[in-house]
Amino acid sequence: MPRDSSLSSNPTIRTFAQGAAQSAIRPVANFLAPAVPVPTMTGKYKVYDEKNRFHVPNTKRGLGGRAVRVGFDASDANYNCTPNALDFPIDDLEKLEGDQLMNMAKYGSRLVADIGALAHEKDVITKATAALGAGTDSNFASASVDPVAVIDAAIIDVIKAARNGASVRVLLGATAWLRAKNNANVVKRLVANQKSSVASVTLDGFSKLLFAEPEVQMSLMVEDTAAEGLEDSISFLLDNAIIVFAASANPTTLDPSFMKTFRLDGQWMRPGSYRTEDDRGEVLKMDWSEDVEVTNSAAAKRINANDS
């Protein structure tokens, strides 16, 4: 049996590759732009903004009356799940068979899934910051500034903007978290909250200080902003930014979450394989289609945790 046939049809490889893809999903990407399974490559979704707010419909129907219809119209936006793909080549010269071939395929699956997940997270963060613009500056290094009060105010604004009681989440850049947790007012609050002279400054503890105790995560993704051939210049993607936003635990194409990832249902990183064009090797492939969109820019606030 040709190697390409054995790989593409091997249930162990397919199951492992799909598991690797699910495990590789970056929590921050899923936190900020949760996945919405959709049935087709293209379709409609609701966009909410300052002029087009979310409204809860009256679902009561009188005898003989018509029900409220849930759907879309020409003014709604279109998602378009763009095809994505990554390949991992295995040269015939390696002469891998049996367990060796299986292990190489698993190795390639993990590499490809991790790279795909990294690319997705960068896309999500880049689109989020672009949609939110410059944000509002706040000096988190000052003893006269209380980060809890600053973020609480943003949480209240986001809850009102979402209008449907959606969960509010808080995403902190690495530098923002350093400045928040070291702020004298935060430390004092945590000491009082824990009834101890030593404060355990954790994201979970910080969440309990905030209004409605939202889910809180931190982004540690970095990028090299230096040009090719120059000394690297590493910086955090979010850095000193804090994003307070609405996100449904079970998002749909209609709910007013800040961001969503529209993804073909059951089609996240589908594994397969094919022979190279010169027939000298085999390629383990991963294919998926998705579209990351900001669906309610009003339901998010950006705060810049500055040190001056």
Short mmCIF file of C-alpha atoms in Angstrom, two decimals:
data_model
loop_
_atom_site.label_atom_id
_atom_site.label_comp_id
_atom_site.label_asym_id
_atom_site.label_seq_id
_atom_site.Cartn_x
_atom_site.Cartn_y
_atom_site.Cartn_z
CA MET A 1 0.00 0.00 0.00
CA PRO A 2 1.46 3.43 -0.90
CA ARG A 3 2.48 5.52 2.07
CA ASP A 4 0.22 8.43 1.12
CA SER A 5 -2.78 6.11 1.07
CA SER A 6 -1.92 4.64 4.48
CA LEU A 7 -1.51 8.04 6.12
CA SER A 8 -4.60 9.73 4.73
CA SER A 9 -6.86 6.82 5.64
CA ASN A 10 -5.23 5.74 8.90
CA PRO A 11 -7.82 6.32 11.68
CA THR A 12 -5.13 6.58 14.37
CA ILE A 13 -3.36 9.41 12.54
CA ARG A 14 -6.62 11.23 11.82
CA THR A 15 -7.75 10.97 15.44
CA PHE A 16 -4.35 12.07 16.75
CA ALA A 17 -4.16 15.01 14.32
CA GLN A 18 -7.62 16.21 15.25
CA GLY A 19 -6.77 15.93 18.96
CA ALA A 20 -3.53 17.84 18.42
CA ALA A 21 -5.43 20.60 16.63
CA GLN A 22 -7.90 20.95 19.50
CA SER A 23 -5.14 20.93 22.11
CA ALA A 24 -3.16 23.56 20.24
CA ILE A 25 -5.97 26.15 20.25
CA ARG A 26 -4.60 29.12 22.13
CA PRO A 27 -6.75 30.02 25.14
CA VAL A 28 -6.38 33.77 24.54
CA ALA A 29 -7.64 33.52 20.95
CA ASN A 30 -10.65 31.49 22.03
CA PHE A 31 -11.18 33.83 25.00
CA LEU A 32 -11.23 36.99 22.90
CA ALA A 33 -12.92 35.67 19.73
CA PRO A 34 -14.79 32.46 20.63
CA ALA A 35 -15.59 30.06 17.81
CA VAL A 36 -19.03 30.05 16.19
CA PRO A 37 -19.64 26.85 14.17
CA VAL A 38 -21.34 27.73 10.87
CA PRO A 39 -22.80 25.39 8.24
CA THR A 40 -21.46 27.08 5.10
CA MET A 41 -18.32 28.90 3.93
CA THR A 42 -20.25 32.17 3.59
CA GLY A 43 -23.28 33.50 5.40
CA LYS A 44 -24.80 36.37 7.35
CA TYR A 45 -24.08 37.66 10.84
CA LYS A 46 -25.33 40.58 12.89
CA VAL A 47 -23.07 43.57 13.39
CA TYR A 48 -23.85 45.86 16.32
CA ASP A 49 -22.55 49.40 16.79
CA GLU A 50 -23.61 52.75 18.25
CA LYS A 51 -26.47 53.06 15.74
CA ASN A 52 -27.51 49.41 15.59
CA ARG A 53 -27.88 48.08 19.11
CA PHE A 54 -28.95 44.67 20.30
CA HIS A 55 -32.62 44.53 21.33
CA VAL A 56 -34.39 41.65 23.06
CA PRO A 57 -37.52 40.85 21.01
CA ASN A 58 -41.00 40.40 22.45
CA THR A 59 -41.60 36.67 22.00
CA LYS A 60 -45.26 36.68 23.02
CA ARG A 61 -47.69 35.74 20.24
CA GLY A 62 -51.40 36.43 20.32
CA LEU A 63 -53.97 33.95 18.98
CA GLY A 64 -53.80 34.08 15.21
CA GLY A 65 -50.82 36.43 15.39
CA ARG A 66 -47.42 35.95 13.83
CA ALA A 67 -44.27 35.05 15.69
CA VAL A 68 -41.16 37.20 15.66
CA ARG A 69 -38.88 35.85 12.97
CA VAL A 70 -35.22 35.45 13.76
CA GLY A 71 -33.04 36.05 10.74
CA PHE A 72 -31.02 38.46 8.67
CA ASP A 73 -31.60 41.16 6.09
CA ALA A 74 -29.61 42.98 3.42
CA SER A 75 -28.06 45.35 5.97
CA ASP A 76 -26.35 42.51 7.86
CA ALA A 77 -22.72 41.61 7.24
CA ASN A 78 -21.32 38.55 5.48
CA TYR A 79 -18.76 36.22 6.97
CA ASN A 80 -16.42 34.44 4.58
CA CYS A 81 -14.48 31.50 5.97
CA THR A 82 -11.15 31.88 4.21
CA PRO A 83 -9.30 28.62 3.48
CA ASN A 84 -6.12 28.09 5.53
CA ALA A 85 -3.58 25.32 5.09
CA LEU A 86 -0.24 24.07 6.40
CA ASP A 87 1.95 21.22 5.12
CA PHE A 88 4.57 19.01 6.76
CA PRO A 89 6.75 17.13 4.21
CA ILE A 90 8.18 13.64 4.80
CA ASP A 91 10.86 12.69 2.28
CA ASP A 92 10.97 9.13 0.93
CA LEU A 93 14.73 9.05 1.63
CA GLU A 94 13.93 8.79 5.32
CA LYS A 95 12.55 5.32 4.57
CA LEU A 96 10.11 5.40 7.44
CA GLU A 97 7.73 2.50 7.88
CA GLY A 98 5.36 1.17 10.51
CA ASP A 99 5.72 2.79 13.94
CA GLN A 100 8.43 5.20 12.71
CA LEU A 101 6.14 6.59 10.06
CA MET A 102 3.31 6.85 12.57
CA ASN A 103 5.51 8.74 15.04
CA MET A 104 6.74 11.11 12.32
CA ALA A 105 3.15 11.82 11.29
CA LYS A 106 2.22 12.55 14.92
CA TYR A 107 5.26 14.81 15.27
CA GLY A 108 4.27 16.72 12.14
CA SER A 109 0.66 17.00 13.33
CA ARG A 110 1.76 18.68 16.55
CA LEU A 111 4.05 21.13 14.74
CA VAL A 112 1.48 22.12 12.15
CA ALA A 113 -1.33 22.46 14.71
CA ASP A 114 0.78 24.68 16.96
CA ILE A 115 1.82 26.99 14.13
CA GLY A 116 -1.76 27.27 12.91
CA ALA A 117 -2.98 28.13 16.41
CA LEU A 118 -0.26 30.79 16.80
CA ALA A 119 -1.25 32.40 13.49
CA HIS A 120 -4.89 32.42 14.59
CA GLU A 121 -4.11 34.08 17.93
CA LYS A 122 -2.04 36.81 16.28
CA ASP A 123 -4.87 37.47 13.81
CA VAL A 124 -7.39 37.77 16.67
CA ILE A 125 -5.28 40.17 18.76
CA THR A 126 -4.33 42.30 15.74
CA LYS A 127 -7.96 42.73 14.67
CA ALA A 128 -9.08 43.48 18.22
CA THR A 129 -6.54 46.26 18.77
CA ALA A 130 -7.21 47.73 15.33
CA ALA A 131 -10.95 47.91 16.07
CA LEU A 132 -10.47 49.54 19.47
CA GLY A 133 -8.03 52.20 18.35
CA ALA A 134 -5.79 54.16 20.72
CA GLY A 135 -7.86 53.50 23.85
CA THR A 136 -7.84 55.49 27.10
CA ASP A 137 -4.63 56.15 29.02
CA SER A 138 -4.40 55.59 32.77
CA ASN A 139 -1.32 55.86 35.00
CA PHE A 140 -1.30 52.53 36.83
CA ALA A 141 2.03 53.43 38.47
CA SER A 142 0.41 56.26 40.41
CA ALA A 143 -0.79 55.74 43.99
CA SER A 144 -3.68 58.07 43.21
CA VAL A 145 -5.00 55.70 40.50
CA ASP A 146 -6.95 52.58 41.43
CA PRO A 147 -6.83 50.05 38.56
CA VAL A 148 -9.84 48.22 40.02
CA ALA A 149 -11.98 51.36 39.82
CA VAL A 150 -10.73 52.11 36.30
CA ILE A 151 -11.55 48.62 35.03
CA ASP A 152 -14.86 48.54 36.93
CA ALA A 153 -16.00 51.66 35.08
CA ALA A 154 -15.17 49.98 31.75
CA ILE A 155 -17.04 46.82 32.81
CA ILE A 156 -20.20 48.83 33.53
CA ASP A 157 -19.94 50.56 30.13
CA VAL A 158 -19.51 47.23 28.33
CA ILE A 159 -22.46 45.61 30.11
CA LYS A 160 -24.68 48.51 29.07
CA ALA A 161 -23.39 48.44 25.50
CA ALA A 162 -23.98 44.69 25.08
CA ARG A 163 -27.55 44.99 26.39
CA ASN A 164 -28.17 41.28 26.70
CA GLY A 165 -26.46 40.36 29.95
CA ALA A 166 -23.55 38.73 28.12
CA SER A 167 -20.56 37.76 30.23
CA VAL A 168 -17.85 40.38 30.49
CA ARG A 169 -14.22 39.32 30.21
CA VAL A 170 -10.95 41.13 30.84
CA LEU A 171 -7.77 40.48 28.85
CA LEU A 172 -4.54 42.04 30.11
CA GLY A 173 -1.30 42.52 28.26
CA ALA A 174 1.80 41.32 30.13
CA THR A 175 3.03 44.82 31.02
CA ALA A 176 -0.48 45.90 31.96
CA TRP A 177 -0.74 43.01 34.42
CA LEU A 178 2.67 43.80 35.95
CA ARG A 179 1.61 47.39 36.56
CA ALA A 180 -1.85 46.44 37.82
CA LYS A 181 -0.69 43.82 40.32
CA ASN A 182 2.08 46.08 41.67
CA ASN A 183 -0.18 49.11 42.08
CA ALA A 184 -0.36 50.07 45.76
CA ASN A 185 -4.16 50.23 45.76
CA VAL A 186 -4.48 46.74 44.26
CA VAL A 187 -2.06 45.26 46.78
CA LYS A 188 -3.94 46.99 49.63
CA ARG A 189 -7.27 45.66 48.37
CA LEU A 190 -5.91 42.12 48.10
CA VAL A 191 -4.40 42.21 51.57
CA ALA A 192 -7.74 43.34 53.00
CA ASN A 193 -9.67 40.81 50.92
CA GLN A 194 -7.43 37.92 52.02
CA LYS A 195 -7.16 39.13 55.63
CA SER A 196 -3.42 38.58 55.49
CA SER A 197 -0.35 40.79 55.62
CA VAL A 198 0.92 39.16 52.43
CA ALA A 199 -1.11 39.54 49.25
CA SER A 200 -1.20 36.71 46.72
CA VAL A 201 -1.54 38.71 43.54
CA THR A 202 -3.00 36.28 41.02
CA LEU A 203 -5.32 36.76 38.07
CA ASP A 204 -8.00 34.83 39.94
CA GLY A 205 -7.60 37.04 43.01
CA PHE A 206 -7.69 40.15 40.84
CA SER A 207 -10.91 38.94 39.21
CA LYS A 208 -12.58 38.74 42.61
CA LEU A 209 -11.85 42.42 43.17
CA LEU A 210 -13.61 43.47 39.98
CA PHE A 211 -17.31 44.18 39.48
CA ALA A 212 -19.23 40.98 38.59
CA GLU A 213 -16.00 38.94 38.99
CA PRO A 214 -15.35 38.58 35.26
CA GLU A 215 -13.09 35.98 33.69
CA VAL A 216 -9.58 37.42 33.51
CA GLN A 217 -6.73 36.22 31.31
CA MET A 218 -3.32 37.52 30.33
CA SER A 219 -1.76 37.53 26.86
CA LEU A 220 1.92 36.58 26.66
CA MET A 221 2.20 36.42 22.87
CA VAL A 222 5.24 38.26 21.51
CA GLU A 223 6.47 39.29 18.08
CA ASP A 224 9.78 40.34 16.56
CA THR A 225 9.28 43.79 15.05
CA ALA A 226 12.82 44.10 13.64
CA ALA A 227 13.41 43.91 9.90
CA GLU A 228 14.96 40.78 8.41
CA GLY A 229 18.71 40.59 9.12
CA LEU A 230 18.65 43.10 12.00
CA GLU A 231 18.98 42.37 15.70
CA ASP A 232 15.67 41.13 17.03
CA SER A 233 13.27 43.47 18.79
CA ILE A 234 10.83 41.45 20.85
CA SER A 235 7.64 43.02 22.17
CA PHE A 236 4.33 41.80 23.54
CA LEU A 237 1.38 42.05 21.16
CA LEU A 238 -0.85 43.58 23.84
CA ASP A 239 1.91 44.88 26.14
CA ASN A 240 0.31 47.61 28.32
CA ALA A 241 -3.20 47.26 26.87
CA ILE A 242 -6.25 45.96 28.75
CA ILE A 243 -9.34 44.90 26.80
CA VAL A 244 -12.66 44.76 28.64
CA PHE A 245 -15.25 43.11 26.40
CA ALA A 246 -18.53 41.20 26.14
CA ALA A 247 -18.40 37.55 25.11
CA SER A 248 -21.11 34.93 25.15
CA ALA A 249 -20.24 31.52 26.56
CA ASN A 250 -22.20 30.02 23.64
CA PRO A 251 -21.83 32.53 20.80
CA THR A 252 -24.00 32.52 17.69
CA THR A 253 -24.19 34.61 14.53
CA LEU A 254 -26.76 36.81 16.32
CA ASP A 255 -25.49 37.51 19.84
CA PRO A 256 -23.75 40.86 20.59
CA SER A 257 -20.30 39.57 21.60
CA PHE A 258 -17.36 41.83 20.79
CA MET A 259 -15.57 39.34 18.52
CA LYS A 260 -16.16 35.91 17.01
CA THR A 261 -14.34 33.34 14.93
CA PHE A 262 -16.69 31.89 12.33
CA ARG A 263 -15.50 28.40 11.56
CA LEU A 264 -16.96 25.64 9.40
CA ASP A 265 -18.65 23.18 11.74
CA GLY A 266 -16.46 20.13 12.32
CA GLN A 267 -13.79 21.39 9.92
CA TRP A 268 -11.10 22.73 12.28
CA MET A 269 -7.74 21.51 10.96
CA ARG A 270 -8.77 18.51 8.90
CA PRO A 271 -5.78 16.18 8.47
CA GLY A 272 -4.83 14.47 5.22
CA SER A 273 -1.85 13.70 3.02
CA TYR A 274 -0.70 13.76 -0.59
CA ARG A 275 2.34 12.86 -2.69
CA THR A 276 4.75 15.63 -3.65
CA GLU A 277 4.76 16.86 -7.24
CA ASP A 278 8.07 15.10 -7.97
CA ASP A 279 6.86 11.90 -6.23
CA ARG A 280 9.89 11.93 -3.89
CA GLY A 281 7.97 12.27 -0.67
CA GLU A 282 4.73 12.64 1.14
CA VAL A 283 3.11 15.70 2.69
CA LEU A 284 1.01 15.62 5.83
CA LYS A 285 -1.50 18.45 5.45
CA MET A 286 -3.91 20.40 7.64
CA ASP A 287 -6.80 22.38 6.15
CA TRP A 288 -9.33 24.65 7.81
CA SER A 289 -11.54 27.62 6.98
CA GLU A 290 -12.36 30.50 9.31
CA ASP A 291 -13.14 34.19 9.50
CA VAL A 292 -12.30 36.37 12.51
CA GLU A 293 -14.63 39.36 12.80
CA VAL A 294 -15.34 42.21 15.21
CA THR A 295 -19.12 41.95 15.57
CA ASN A 296 -19.81 44.59 18.23
CA SER A 297 -17.11 47.23 18.58
CA ALA A 298 -19.23 49.15 21.11
CA ALA A 299 -19.12 46.20 23.52
CA ALA A 300 -15.41 46.58 24.29
CA LYS A 301 -13.12 49.14 25.88
CA ARG A 302 -9.35 49.50 25.72
CA ILE A 303 -7.38 50.84 28.65
CA ASN A 304 -3.66 51.60 28.44
CA ALA A 305 -1.95 50.84 31.75
CA ASN A 306 0.82 53.42 31.54
CA ASP A 307 3.58 54.14 34.05
CA SER A 308 3.40 57.94 33.86
#
